[in-house]
Tab-separated table of N, CA and C in Angstrom:
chain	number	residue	atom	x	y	z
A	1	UNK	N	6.371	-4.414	-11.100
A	1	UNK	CA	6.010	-5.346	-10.072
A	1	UNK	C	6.918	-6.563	-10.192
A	2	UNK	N	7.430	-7.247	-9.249
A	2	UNK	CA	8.459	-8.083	-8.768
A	2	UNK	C	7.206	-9.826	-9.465
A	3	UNK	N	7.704	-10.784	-10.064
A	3	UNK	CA	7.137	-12.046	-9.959
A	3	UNK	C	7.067	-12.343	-8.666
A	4	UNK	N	7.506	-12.533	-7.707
A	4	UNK	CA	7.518	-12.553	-6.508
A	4	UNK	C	6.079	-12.015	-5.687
A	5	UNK	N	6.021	-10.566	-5.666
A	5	UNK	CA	4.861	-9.895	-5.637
A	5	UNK	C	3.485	-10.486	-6.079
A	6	UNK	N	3.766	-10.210	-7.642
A	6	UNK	CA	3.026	-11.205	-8.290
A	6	UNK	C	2.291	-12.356	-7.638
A	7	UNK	N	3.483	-13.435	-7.788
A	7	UNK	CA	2.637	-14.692	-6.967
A	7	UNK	C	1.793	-14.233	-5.376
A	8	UNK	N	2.422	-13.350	-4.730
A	8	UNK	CA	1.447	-13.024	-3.330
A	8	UNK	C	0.544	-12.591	-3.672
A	9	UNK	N	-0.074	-11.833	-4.461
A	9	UNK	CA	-1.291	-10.896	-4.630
A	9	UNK	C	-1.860	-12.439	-6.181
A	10	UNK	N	-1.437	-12.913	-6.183
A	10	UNK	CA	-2.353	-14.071	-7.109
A	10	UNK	C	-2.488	-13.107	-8.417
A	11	UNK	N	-1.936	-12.582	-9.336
A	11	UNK	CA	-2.573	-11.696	-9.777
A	11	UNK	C	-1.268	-11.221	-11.045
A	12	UNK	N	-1.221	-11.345	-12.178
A	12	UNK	CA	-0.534	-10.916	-13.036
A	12	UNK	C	0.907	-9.928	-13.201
A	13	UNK	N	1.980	-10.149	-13.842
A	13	UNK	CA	2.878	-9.504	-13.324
A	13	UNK	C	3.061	-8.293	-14.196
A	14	UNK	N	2.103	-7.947	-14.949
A	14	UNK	CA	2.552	-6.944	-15.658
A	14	UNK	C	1.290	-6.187	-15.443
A	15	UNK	N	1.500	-4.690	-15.424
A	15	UNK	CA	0.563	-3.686	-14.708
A	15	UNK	C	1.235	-3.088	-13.124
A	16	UNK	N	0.025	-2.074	-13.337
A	16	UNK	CA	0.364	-1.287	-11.923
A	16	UNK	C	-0.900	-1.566	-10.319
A	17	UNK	N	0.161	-1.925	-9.500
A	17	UNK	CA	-0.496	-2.196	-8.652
A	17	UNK	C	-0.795	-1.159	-7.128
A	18	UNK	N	-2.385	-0.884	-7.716
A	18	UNK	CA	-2.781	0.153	-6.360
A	18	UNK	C	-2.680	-0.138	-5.002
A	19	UNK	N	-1.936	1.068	-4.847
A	19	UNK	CA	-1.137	0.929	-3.034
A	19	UNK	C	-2.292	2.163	-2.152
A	20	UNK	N	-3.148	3.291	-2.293
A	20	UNK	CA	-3.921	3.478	-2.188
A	20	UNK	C	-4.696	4.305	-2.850
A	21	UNK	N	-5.997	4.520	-2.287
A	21	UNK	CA	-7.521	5.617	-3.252
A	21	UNK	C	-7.221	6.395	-2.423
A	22	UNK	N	-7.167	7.522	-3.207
A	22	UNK	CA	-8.238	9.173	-2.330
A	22	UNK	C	-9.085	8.516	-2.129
A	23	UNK	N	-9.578	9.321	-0.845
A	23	UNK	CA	-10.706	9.840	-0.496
A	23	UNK	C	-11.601	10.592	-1.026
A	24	UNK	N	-13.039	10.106	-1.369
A	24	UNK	CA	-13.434	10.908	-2.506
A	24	UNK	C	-13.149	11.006	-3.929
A	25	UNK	N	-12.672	10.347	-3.845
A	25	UNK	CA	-12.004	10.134	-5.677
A	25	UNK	C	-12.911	9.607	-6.450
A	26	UNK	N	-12.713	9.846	-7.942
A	26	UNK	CA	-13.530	9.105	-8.775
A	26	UNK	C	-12.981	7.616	-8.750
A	27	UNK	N	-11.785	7.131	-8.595
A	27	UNK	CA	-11.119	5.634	-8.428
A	27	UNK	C	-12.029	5.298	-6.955
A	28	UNK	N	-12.271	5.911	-6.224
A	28	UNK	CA	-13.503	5.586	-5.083
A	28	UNK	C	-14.283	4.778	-5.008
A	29	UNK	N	-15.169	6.116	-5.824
A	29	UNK	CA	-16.353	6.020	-6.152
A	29	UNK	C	-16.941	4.534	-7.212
A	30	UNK	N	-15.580	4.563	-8.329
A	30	UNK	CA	-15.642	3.257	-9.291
A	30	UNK	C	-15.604	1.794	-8.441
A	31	UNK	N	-15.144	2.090	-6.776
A	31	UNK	CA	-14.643	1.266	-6.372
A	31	UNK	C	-13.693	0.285	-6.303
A	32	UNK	N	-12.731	1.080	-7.150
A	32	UNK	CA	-10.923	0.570	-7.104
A	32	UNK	C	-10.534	0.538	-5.417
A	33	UNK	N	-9.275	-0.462	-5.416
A	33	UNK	CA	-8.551	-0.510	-3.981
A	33	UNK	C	-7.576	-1.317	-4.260
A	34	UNK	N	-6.962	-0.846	-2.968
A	34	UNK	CA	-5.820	-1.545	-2.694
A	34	UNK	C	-5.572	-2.657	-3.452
A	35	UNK	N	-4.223	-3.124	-3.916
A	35	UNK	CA	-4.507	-4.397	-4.201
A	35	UNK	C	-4.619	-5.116	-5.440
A	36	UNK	N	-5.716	-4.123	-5.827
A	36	UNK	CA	-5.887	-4.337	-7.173
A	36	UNK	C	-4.842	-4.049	-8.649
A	37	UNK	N	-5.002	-4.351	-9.843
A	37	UNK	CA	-3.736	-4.440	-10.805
A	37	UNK	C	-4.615	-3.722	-11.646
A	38	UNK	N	-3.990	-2.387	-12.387
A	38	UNK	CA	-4.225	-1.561	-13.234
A	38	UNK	C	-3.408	-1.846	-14.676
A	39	UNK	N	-4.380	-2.803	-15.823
A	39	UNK	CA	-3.585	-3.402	-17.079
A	39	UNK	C	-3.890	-2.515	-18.143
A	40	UNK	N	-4.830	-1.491	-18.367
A	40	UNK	CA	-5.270	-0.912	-19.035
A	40	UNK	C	-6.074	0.747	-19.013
A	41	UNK	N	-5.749	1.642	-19.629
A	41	UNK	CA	-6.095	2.904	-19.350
A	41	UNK	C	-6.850	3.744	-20.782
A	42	UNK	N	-7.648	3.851	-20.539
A	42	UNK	CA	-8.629	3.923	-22.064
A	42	UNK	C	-7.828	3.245	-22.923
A	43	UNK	N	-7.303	3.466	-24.237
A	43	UNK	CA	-6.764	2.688	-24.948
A	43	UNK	C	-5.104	2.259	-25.075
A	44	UNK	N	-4.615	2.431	-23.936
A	44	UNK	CA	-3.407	2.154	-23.499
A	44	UNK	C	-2.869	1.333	-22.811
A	45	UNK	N	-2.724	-0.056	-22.886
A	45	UNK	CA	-2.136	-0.982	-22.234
A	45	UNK	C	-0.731	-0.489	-21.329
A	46	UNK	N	-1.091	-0.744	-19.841
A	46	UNK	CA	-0.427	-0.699	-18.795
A	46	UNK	C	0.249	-1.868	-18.134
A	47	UNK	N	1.290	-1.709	-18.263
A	47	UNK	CA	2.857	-2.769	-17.637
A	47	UNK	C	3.465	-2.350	-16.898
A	48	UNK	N	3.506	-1.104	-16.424
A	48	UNK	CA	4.761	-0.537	-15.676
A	48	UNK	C	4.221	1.293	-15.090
A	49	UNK	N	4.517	1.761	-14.926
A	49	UNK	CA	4.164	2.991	-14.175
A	49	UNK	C	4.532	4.220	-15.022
A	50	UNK	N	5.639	3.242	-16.245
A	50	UNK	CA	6.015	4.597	-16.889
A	50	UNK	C	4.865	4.835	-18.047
A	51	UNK	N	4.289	3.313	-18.457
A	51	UNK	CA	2.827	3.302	-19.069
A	51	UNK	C	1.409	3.948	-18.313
A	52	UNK	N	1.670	3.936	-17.071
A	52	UNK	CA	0.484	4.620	-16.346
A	52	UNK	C	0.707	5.999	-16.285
A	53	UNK	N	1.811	6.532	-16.601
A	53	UNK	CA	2.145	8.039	-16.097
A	53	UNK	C	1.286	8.859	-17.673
A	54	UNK	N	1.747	7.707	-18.896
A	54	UNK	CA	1.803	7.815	-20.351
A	54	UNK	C	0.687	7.743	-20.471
A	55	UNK	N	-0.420	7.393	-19.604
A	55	UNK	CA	-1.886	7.101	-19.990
A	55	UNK	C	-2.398	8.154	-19.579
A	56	UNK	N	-2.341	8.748	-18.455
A	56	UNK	CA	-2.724	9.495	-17.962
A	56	UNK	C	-2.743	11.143	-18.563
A	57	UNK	N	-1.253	11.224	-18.644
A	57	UNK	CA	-1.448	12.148	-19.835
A	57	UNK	C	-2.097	12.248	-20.984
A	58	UNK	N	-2.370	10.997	-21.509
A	58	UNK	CA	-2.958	10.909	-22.668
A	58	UNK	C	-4.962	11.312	-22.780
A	59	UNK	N	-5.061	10.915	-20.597
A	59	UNK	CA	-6.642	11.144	-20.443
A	59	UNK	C	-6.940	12.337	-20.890
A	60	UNK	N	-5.671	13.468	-20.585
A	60	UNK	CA	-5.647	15.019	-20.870
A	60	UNK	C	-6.918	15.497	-20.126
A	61	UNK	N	-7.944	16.188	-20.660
A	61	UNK	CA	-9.117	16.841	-19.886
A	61	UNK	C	-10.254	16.154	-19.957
A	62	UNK	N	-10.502	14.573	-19.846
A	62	UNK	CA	-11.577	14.341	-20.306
A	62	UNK	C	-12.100	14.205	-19.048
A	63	UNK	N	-13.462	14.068	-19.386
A	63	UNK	CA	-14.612	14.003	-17.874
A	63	UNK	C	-14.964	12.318	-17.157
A	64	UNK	N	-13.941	11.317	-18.268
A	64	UNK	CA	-14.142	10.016	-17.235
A	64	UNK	C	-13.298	9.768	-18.039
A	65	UNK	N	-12.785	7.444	-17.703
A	65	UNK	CA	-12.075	7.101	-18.489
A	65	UNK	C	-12.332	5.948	-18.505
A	66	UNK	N	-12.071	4.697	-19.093
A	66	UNK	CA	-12.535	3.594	-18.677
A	66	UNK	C	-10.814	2.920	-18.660
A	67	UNK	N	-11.025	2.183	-17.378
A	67	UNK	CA	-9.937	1.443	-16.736
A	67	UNK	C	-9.760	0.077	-16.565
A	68	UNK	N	-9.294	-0.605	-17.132
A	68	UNK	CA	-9.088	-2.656	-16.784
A	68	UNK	C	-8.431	-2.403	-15.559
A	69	UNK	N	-9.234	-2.967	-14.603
A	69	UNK	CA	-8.460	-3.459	-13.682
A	69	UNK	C	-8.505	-5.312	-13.215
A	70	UNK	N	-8.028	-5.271	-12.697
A	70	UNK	CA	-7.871	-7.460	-12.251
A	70	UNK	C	-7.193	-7.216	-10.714
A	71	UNK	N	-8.115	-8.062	-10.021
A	71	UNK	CA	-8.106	-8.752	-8.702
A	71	UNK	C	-8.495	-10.289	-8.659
A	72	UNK	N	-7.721	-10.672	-7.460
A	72	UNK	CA	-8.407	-11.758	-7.220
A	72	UNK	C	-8.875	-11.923	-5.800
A	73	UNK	N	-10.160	-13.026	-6.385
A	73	UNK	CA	-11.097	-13.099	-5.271
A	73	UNK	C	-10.954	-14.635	-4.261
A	74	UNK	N	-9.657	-14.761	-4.473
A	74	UNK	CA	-9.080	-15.433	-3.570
A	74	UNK	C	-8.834	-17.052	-4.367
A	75	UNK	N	-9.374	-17.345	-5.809
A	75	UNK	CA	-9.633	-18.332	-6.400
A	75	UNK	C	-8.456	-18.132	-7.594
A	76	UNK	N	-9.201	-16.906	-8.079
A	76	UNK	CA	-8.626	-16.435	-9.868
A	76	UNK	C	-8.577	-15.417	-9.724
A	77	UNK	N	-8.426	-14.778	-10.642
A	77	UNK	CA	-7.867	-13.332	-11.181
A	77	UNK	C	-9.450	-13.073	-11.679
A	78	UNK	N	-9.775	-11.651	-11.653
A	78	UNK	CA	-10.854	-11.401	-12.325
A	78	UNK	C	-10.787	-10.321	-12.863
A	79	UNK	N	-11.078	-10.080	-14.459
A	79	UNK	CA	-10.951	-8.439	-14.792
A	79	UNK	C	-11.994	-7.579	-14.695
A	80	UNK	N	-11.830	-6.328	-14.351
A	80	UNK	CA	-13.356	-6.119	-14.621
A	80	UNK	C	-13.083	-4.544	-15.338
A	81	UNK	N	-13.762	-3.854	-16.155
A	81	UNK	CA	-13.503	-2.844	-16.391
A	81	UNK	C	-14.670	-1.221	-15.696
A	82	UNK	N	-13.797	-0.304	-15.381
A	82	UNK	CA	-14.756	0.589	-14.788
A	82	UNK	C	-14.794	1.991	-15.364
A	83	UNK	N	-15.303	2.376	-14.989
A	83	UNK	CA	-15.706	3.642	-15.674
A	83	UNK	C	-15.270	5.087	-14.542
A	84	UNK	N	-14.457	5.747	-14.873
A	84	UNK	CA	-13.786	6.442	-13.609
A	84	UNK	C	-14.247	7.688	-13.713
A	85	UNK	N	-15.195	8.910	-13.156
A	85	UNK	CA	-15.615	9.832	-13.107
A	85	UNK	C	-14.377	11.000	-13.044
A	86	UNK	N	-13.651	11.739	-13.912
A	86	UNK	CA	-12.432	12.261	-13.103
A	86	UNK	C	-12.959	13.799	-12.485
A	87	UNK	N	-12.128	14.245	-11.599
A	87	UNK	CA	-13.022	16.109	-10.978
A	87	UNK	C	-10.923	16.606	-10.961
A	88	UNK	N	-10.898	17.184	-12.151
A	88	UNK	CA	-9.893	17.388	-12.923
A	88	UNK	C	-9.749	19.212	-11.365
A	89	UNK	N	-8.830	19.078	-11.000
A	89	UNK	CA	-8.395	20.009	-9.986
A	89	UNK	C	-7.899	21.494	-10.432
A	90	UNK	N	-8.778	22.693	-10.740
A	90	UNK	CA	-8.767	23.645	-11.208
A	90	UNK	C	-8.024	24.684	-10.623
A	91	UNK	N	-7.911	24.568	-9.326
A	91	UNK	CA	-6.884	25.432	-8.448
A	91	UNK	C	-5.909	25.501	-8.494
């Protein structure tokens, strides 16, 4: 993410920033969106996409994950952490 970026979205420059949710998704359902900054992935601190790709693999088969994410609500930054249901695609 660009400092630039950064300063528009009010919101930290290191992490990955969601451009959109499935439909139906467990990121949905947790109520992730747009917008929001992804700093953390169960125990993997996220800066960059090549850290989110690295986390993800690391979820391997599990049945949820817990995720830091940070938005702001137009004031501050707020973190909040969620709990992501995953439906791991068997086909």
């Amino acid at each position: 993410m660009t400092a630039e970026l950064a300063e528009q979205l009010r919101i930290p420059a290191s992490g990955v920033v969601i451009t959109s949710v499935r439909s139906g998704s467990g990121a949905e359902k947790a109520g992730l969106q747009p917008g929001m900054l992804i700093s953390r992935v169960g125990d993997i601190d996220v800066e960059n996409v090549d850290d989110l790709e690295r986390a993800a693999e690391a979820v391997g088969d599990a049945d949820r994950v817990l995720v830091l994410v940070r938005f702001t609500n137009g004031e501050s930054v707020v973190p909040r952490f969620v709990l992501i249901e995953l439906n791991h695609d068997k086909g």
